[in-house]
CSV table of C-alpha atoms in Angstrom, one decimal:
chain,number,residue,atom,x,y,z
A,205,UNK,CA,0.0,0.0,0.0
A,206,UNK,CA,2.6,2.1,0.7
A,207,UNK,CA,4.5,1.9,-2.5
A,208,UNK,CA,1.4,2.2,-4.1
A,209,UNK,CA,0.5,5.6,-3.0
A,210,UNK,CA,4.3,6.7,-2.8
A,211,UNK,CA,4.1,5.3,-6.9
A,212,UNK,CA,0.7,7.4,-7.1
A,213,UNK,CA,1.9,10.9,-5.3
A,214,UNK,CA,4.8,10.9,-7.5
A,215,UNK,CA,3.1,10.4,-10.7
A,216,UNK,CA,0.6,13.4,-9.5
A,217,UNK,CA,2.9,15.5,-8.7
A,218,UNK,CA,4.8,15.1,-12.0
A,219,UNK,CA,1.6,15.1,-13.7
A,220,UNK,CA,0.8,18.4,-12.1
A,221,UNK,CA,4.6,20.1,-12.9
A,222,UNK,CA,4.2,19.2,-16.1
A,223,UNK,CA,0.2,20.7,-16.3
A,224,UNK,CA,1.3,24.0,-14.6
A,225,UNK,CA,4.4,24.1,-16.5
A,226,UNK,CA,1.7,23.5,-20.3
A,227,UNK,CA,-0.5,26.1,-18.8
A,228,UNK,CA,1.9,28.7,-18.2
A,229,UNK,CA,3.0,28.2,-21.6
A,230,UNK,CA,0.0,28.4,-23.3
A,231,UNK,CA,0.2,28.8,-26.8
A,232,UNK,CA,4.1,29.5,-26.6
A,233,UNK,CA,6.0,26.7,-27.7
A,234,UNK,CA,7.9,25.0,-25.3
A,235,UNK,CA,11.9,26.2,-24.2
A,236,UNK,CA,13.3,23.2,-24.6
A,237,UNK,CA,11.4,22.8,-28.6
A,238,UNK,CA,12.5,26.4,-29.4
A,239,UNK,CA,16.0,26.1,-28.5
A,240,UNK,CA,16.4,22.9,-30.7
A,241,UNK,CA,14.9,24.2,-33.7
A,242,UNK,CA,17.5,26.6,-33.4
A,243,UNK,CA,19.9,24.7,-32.0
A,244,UNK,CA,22.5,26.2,-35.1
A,245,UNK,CA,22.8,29.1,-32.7
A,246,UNK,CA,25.1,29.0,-30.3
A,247,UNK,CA,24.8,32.7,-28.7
A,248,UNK,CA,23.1,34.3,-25.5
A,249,UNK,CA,19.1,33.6,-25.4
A,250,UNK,CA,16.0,35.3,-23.8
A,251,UNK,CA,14.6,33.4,-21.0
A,252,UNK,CA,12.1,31.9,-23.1
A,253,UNK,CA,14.5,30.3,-25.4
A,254,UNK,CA,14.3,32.7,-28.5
A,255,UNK,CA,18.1,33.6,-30.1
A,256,UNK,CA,19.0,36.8,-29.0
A,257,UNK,CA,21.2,38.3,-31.2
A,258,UNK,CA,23.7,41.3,-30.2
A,259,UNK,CA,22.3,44.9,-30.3
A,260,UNK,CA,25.4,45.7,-32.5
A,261,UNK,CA,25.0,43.3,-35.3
A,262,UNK,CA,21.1,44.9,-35.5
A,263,UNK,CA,22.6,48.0,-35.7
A,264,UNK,CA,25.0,47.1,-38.5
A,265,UNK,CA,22.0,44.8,-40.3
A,266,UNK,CA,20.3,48.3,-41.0
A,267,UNK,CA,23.2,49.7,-43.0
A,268,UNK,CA,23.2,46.7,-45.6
A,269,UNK,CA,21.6,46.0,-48.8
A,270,UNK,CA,18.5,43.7,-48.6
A,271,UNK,CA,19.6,41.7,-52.0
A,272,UNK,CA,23.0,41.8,-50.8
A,273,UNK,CA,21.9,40.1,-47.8
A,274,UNK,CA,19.0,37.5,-50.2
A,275,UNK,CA,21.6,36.5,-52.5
A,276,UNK,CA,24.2,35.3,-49.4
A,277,UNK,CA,21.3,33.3,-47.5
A,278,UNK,CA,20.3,32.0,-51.4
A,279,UNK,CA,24.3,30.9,-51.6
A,280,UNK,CA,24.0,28.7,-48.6
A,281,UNK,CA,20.8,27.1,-49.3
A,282,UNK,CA,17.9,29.1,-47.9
A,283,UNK,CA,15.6,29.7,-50.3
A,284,UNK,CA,12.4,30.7,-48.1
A,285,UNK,CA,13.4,33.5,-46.3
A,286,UNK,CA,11.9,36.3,-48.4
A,287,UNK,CA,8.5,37.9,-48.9
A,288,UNK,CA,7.3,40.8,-51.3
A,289,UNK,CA,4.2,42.9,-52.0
A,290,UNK,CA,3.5,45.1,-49.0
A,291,UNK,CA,1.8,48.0,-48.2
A,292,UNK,CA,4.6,49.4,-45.9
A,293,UNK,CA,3.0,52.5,-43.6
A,294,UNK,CA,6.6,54.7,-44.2
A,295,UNK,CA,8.3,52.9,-47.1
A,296,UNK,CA,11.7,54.8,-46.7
A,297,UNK,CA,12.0,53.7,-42.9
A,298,UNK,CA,13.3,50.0,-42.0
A,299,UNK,CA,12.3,47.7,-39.9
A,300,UNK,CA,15.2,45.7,-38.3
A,301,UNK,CA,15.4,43.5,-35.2
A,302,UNK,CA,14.5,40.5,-33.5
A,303,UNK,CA,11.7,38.4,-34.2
A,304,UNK,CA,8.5,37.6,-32.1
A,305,UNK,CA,6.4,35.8,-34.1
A,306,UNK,CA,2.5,34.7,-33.6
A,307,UNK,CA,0.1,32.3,-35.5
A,308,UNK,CA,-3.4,33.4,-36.1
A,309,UNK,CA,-6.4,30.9,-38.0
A,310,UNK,CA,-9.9,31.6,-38.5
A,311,UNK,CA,-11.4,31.5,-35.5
A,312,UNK,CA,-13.9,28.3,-34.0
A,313,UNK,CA,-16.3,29.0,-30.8
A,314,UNK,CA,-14.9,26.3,-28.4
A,315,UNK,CA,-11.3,26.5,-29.4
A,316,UNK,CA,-11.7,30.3,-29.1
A,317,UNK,CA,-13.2,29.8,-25.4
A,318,UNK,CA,-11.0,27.2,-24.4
A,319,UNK,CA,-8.2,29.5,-25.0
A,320,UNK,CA,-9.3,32.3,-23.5
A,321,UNK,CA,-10.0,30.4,-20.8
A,322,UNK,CA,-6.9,29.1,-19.8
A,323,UNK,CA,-5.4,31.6,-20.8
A,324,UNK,CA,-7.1,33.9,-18.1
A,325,UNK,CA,-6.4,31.8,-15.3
A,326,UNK,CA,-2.8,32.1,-16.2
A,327,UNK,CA,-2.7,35.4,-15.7
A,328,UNK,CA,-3.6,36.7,-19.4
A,329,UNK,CA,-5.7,39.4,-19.7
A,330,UNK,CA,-8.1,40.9,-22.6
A,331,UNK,CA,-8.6,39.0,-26.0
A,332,UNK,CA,-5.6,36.5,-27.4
A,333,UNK,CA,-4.6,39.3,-29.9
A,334,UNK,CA,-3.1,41.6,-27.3
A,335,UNK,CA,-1.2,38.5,-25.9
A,336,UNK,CA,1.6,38.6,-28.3
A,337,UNK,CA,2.4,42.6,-27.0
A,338,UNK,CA,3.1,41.5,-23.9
A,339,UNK,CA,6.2,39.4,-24.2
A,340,UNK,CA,7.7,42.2,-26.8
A,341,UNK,CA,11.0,43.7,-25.7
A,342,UNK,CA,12.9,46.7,-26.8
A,343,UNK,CA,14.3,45.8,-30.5
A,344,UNK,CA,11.8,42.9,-31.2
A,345,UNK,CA,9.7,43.2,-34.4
A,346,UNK,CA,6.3,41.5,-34.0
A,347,UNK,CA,6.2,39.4,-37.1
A,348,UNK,CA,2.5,37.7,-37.1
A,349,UNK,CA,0.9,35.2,-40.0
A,350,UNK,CA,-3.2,36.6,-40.3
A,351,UNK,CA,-3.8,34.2,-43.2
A,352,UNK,CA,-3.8,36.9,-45.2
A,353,UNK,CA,-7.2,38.5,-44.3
A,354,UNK,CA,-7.8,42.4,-45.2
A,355,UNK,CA,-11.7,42.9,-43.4
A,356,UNK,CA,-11.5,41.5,-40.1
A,357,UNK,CA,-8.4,41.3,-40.1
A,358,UNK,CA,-7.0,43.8,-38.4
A,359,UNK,CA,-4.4,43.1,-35.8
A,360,UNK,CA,-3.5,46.2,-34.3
A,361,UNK,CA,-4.7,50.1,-34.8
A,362,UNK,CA,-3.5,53.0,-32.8
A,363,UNK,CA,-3.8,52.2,-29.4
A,364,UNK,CA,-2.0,48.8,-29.8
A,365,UNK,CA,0.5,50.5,-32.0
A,366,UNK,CA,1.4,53.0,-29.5
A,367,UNK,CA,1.5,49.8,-26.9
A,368,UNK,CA,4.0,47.8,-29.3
A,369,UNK,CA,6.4,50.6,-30.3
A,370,UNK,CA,7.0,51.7,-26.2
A,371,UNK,CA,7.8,48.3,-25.7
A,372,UNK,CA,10.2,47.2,-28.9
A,373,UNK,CA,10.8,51.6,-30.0
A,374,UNK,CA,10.6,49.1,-33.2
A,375,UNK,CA,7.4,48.1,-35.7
A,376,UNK,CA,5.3,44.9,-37.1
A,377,UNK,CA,5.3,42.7,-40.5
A,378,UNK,CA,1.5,41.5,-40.5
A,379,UNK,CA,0.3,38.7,-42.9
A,380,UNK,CA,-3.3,41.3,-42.5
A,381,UNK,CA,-3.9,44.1,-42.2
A,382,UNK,CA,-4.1,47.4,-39.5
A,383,UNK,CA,-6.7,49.9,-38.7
A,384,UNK,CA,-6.1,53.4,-37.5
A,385,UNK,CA,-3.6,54.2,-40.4
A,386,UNK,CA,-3.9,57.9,-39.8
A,387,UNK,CA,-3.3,57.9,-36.5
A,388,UNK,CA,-0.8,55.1,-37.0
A,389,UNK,CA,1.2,57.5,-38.9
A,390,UNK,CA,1.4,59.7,-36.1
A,391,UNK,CA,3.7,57.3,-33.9
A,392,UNK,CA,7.0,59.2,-34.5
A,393,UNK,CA,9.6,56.1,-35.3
A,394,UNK,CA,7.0,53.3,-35.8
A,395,UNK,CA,6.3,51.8,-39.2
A,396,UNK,CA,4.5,48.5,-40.3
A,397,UNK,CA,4.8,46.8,-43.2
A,398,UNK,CA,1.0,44.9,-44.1
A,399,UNK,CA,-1.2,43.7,-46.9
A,400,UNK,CA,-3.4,46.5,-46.5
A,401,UNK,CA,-5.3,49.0,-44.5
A,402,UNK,CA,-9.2,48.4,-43.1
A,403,UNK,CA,-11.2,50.6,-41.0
A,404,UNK,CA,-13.1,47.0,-39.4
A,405,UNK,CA,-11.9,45.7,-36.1
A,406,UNK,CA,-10.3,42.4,-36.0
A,407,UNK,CA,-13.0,39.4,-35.9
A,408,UNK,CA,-13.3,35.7,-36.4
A,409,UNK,CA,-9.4,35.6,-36.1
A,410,UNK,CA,-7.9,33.0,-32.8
A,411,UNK,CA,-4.1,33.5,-31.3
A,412,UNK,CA,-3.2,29.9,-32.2
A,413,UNK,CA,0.6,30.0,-32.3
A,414,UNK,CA,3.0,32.2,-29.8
A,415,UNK,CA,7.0,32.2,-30.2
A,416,UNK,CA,6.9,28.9,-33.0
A,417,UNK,CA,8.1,28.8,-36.9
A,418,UNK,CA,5.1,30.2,-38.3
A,419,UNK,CA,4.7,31.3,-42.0
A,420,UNK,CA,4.5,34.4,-43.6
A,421,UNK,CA,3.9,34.3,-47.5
A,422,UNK,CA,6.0,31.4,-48.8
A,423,UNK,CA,8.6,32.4,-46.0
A,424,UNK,CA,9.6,30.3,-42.6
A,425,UNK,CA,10.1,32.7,-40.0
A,426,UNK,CA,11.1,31.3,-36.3
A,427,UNK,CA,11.3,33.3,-33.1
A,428,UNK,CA,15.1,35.1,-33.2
A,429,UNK,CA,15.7,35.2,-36.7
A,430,UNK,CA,16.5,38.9,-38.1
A,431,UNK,CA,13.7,40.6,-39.5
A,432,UNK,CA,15.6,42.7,-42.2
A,433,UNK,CA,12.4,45.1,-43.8
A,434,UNK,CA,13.0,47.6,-46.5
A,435,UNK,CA,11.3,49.1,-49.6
A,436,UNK,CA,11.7,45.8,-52.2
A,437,UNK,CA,10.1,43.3,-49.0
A,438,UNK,CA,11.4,41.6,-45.8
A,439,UNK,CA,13.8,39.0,-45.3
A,440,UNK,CA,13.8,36.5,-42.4
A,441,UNK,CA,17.7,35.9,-41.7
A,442,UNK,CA,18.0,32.8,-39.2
A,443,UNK,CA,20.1,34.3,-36.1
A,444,UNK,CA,23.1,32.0,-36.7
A,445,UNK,CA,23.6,33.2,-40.1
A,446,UNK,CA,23.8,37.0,-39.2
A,447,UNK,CA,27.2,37.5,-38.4
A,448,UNK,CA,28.0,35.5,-41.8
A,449,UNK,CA,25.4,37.8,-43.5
A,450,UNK,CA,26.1,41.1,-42.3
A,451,UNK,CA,29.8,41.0,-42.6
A,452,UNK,CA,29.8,39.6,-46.5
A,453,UNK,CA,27.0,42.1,-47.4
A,454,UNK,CA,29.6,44.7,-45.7
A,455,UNK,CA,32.3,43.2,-47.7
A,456,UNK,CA,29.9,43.5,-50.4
A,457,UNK,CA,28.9,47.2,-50.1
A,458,UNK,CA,33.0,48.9,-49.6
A,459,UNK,CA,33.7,46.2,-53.0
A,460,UNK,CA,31.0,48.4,-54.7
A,461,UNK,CA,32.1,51.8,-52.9
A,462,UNK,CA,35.7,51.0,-54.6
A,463,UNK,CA,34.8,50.1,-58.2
A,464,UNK,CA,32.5,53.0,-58.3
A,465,UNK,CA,35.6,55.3,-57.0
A,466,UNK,CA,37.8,53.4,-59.9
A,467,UNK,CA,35.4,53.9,-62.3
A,468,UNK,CA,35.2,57.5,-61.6
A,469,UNK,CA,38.5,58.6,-61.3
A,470,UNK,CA,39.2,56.6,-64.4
A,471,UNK,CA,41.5,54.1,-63.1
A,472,UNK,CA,40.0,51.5,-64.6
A,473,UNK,CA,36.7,51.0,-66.8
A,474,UNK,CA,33.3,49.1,-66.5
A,475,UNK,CA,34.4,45.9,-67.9
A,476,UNK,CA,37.1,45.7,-65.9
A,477,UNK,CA,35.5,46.0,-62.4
A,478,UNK,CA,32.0,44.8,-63.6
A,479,UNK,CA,33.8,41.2,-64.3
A,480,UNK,CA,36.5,38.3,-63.1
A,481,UNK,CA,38.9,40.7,-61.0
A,482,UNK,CA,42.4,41.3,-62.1
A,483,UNK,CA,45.5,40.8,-59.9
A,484,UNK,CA,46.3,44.5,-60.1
A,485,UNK,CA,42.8,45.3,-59.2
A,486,UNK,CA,42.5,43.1,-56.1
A,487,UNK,CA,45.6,44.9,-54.9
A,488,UNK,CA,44.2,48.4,-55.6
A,489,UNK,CA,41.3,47.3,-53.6
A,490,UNK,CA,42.9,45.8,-50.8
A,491,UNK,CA,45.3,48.7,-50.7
A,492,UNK,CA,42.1,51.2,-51.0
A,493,UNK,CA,40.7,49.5,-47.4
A,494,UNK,CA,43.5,50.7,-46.1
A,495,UNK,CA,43.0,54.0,-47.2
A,496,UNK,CA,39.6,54.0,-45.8
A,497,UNK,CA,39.5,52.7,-42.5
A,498,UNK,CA,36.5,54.8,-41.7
A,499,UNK,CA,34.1,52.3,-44.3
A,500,UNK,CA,35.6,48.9,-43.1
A,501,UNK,CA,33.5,47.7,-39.6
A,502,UNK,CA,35.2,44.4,-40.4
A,503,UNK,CA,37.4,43.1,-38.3
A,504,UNK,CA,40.8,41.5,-39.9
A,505,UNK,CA,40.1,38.0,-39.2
A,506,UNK,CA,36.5,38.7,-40.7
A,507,UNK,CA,38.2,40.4,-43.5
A,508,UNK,CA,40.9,37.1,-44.1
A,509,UNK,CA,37.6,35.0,-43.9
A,510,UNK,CA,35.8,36.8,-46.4
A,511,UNK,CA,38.8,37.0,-48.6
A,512,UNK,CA,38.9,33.4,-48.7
A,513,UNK,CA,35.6,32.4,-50.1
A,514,UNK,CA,35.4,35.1,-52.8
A,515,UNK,CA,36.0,34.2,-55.9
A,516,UNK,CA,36.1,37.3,-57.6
């Protein structure tokens, strides 16, 4: 009897750990599954297990060339990472930083109250569509998949804005659409880049994913990765790929810088720097980041590393 109920106790209170531990975490995907689908990164991570990449290499991401950066992720494999035709609320203002992503579907009355539900006793508050503001931290980009729905649709409009940019002093990528737009435009810093613009509030729509891979167009986006918004689209770079990303697009951008210099000055013509480089013109160039040690954020061993794989 008394292993029995010593048997029984400790399957209860395991039982229990683990239901307290599923509720907490409602709809957020579990630590231990985030960090191993992104077990490639080897860095610092938020205490829910999302990558968290260095302010520094954010700050550098915004200074690079979006195709620059598609065509490196494209050279080692990763075809899915991109996703055009937005309506971006300020076109010629980024969006760069870390993403927090959420999953929304069309909504169904008893899953919709069995969220809610348990999500209120856990200490949630308000409808599921606010949840995904309150783990937001300064630099994150709120990336969310609406299925695509304009009417209805509407995730956010000024009063959530205002909510998300003190939080992240960042903006969103919605797969839907926002309301408000006017007084969206008002938030100095804040942008959004969306399908479109609806004055209807947000209805028939259910908070069904929290901090998981989730999908935006034909892109895979998972919580950490670097959202990487400009005027042609946004790019999803995985977090263990942005050092290699952001230093070759670098590379990429003081390569360009020279051979428009050399072109200019007339030291040598189109075809030569618009083609297989010369061994006098890779010495000119190496000798030019020298020269300009204000435009190189490389370091040398970056530099050697870089100098390596190109071909020229």
């Amino acid at each position: 009897m008394f292993r029995f109920s010593r048997t029984l106790l400790c399957l209860t209170l395991c039982l229990g750990g683990q239901l307290r531990h599923h509720a907490v975490q409602a709809q957020v995907l579990p630590k231990a599954e985030l960090t191993f689908l992104t077990s490639s990164w080897t860095g610092d991570r938020f205490e829910d297990g999302r990558p968290k990449i260095a302010d520094d290499w954010i700050n550098r991401a915004r200074a690079i060339g979006l195709d620059d950066a598609w065509t490196i992720l494209k050279n080692k494999g990763y075809n899915n990472q991109f996703v055009g035709g937005w309506k971006p609320l300020h076109a010629d203002h980024p969006i760069v930083g870390r993403a927090v992503t959420a999953t929304f579907m069309p909504s169904r009355p008893d899953v919709d109250q069995h969220i809610v539900t348990r999500g209120h006793e856990n200490g949630r508050q308000g409808n599921s569509n606010t949840w995904p503001i309150e783990v937001l931290t300064k630099g994150d980009v709120y990336v969310a998949d609406g299925f695509g729905k304009i009417a209805g649709g509407t995730l956010i409009g000024q009063t959530l804005g205002n909510a998300i940019f003190n939080k992240t002093g960042n903006g969103v990528v919605f797969d839907a659409s926002v309301r408000d737009l006017e007084g969206l435009m008002e938030i100095k810093g804040f942008n959004a880049f969306v399908r479109d613009y609806h004055p209807s509030y947000l209805e028939e729509s259910t908070l069904m994913g929290l901090n998981g891979p989730t999908r935006i167009g034909g892109a895979i986006v998972l919580p950490g990765d670097l959202v990487l918004a400009q005027r042609e689209g946004v790019l999803f770079i995985p977090a263990h790929l942005v050092e290699h990303v952001v230093t070759r697009a670098e590379f990429i951008l003081l390569r360009d810088k020279f051979g428009f210099e050399m072109i200019k000055n007339g030291k040598y013509n189109t075809g030569q720097i618009d083609n297989q480089w010369t061994t006098e013109i890779k010495s000119s160039f190496l000798k030019w980041l020298h020269e300009n040690p204000a435009d190189v954020k490389l370091t040398e061993k970056q530099l050697d590393e870089i100098m390596k794989d190109r071909t020229w």
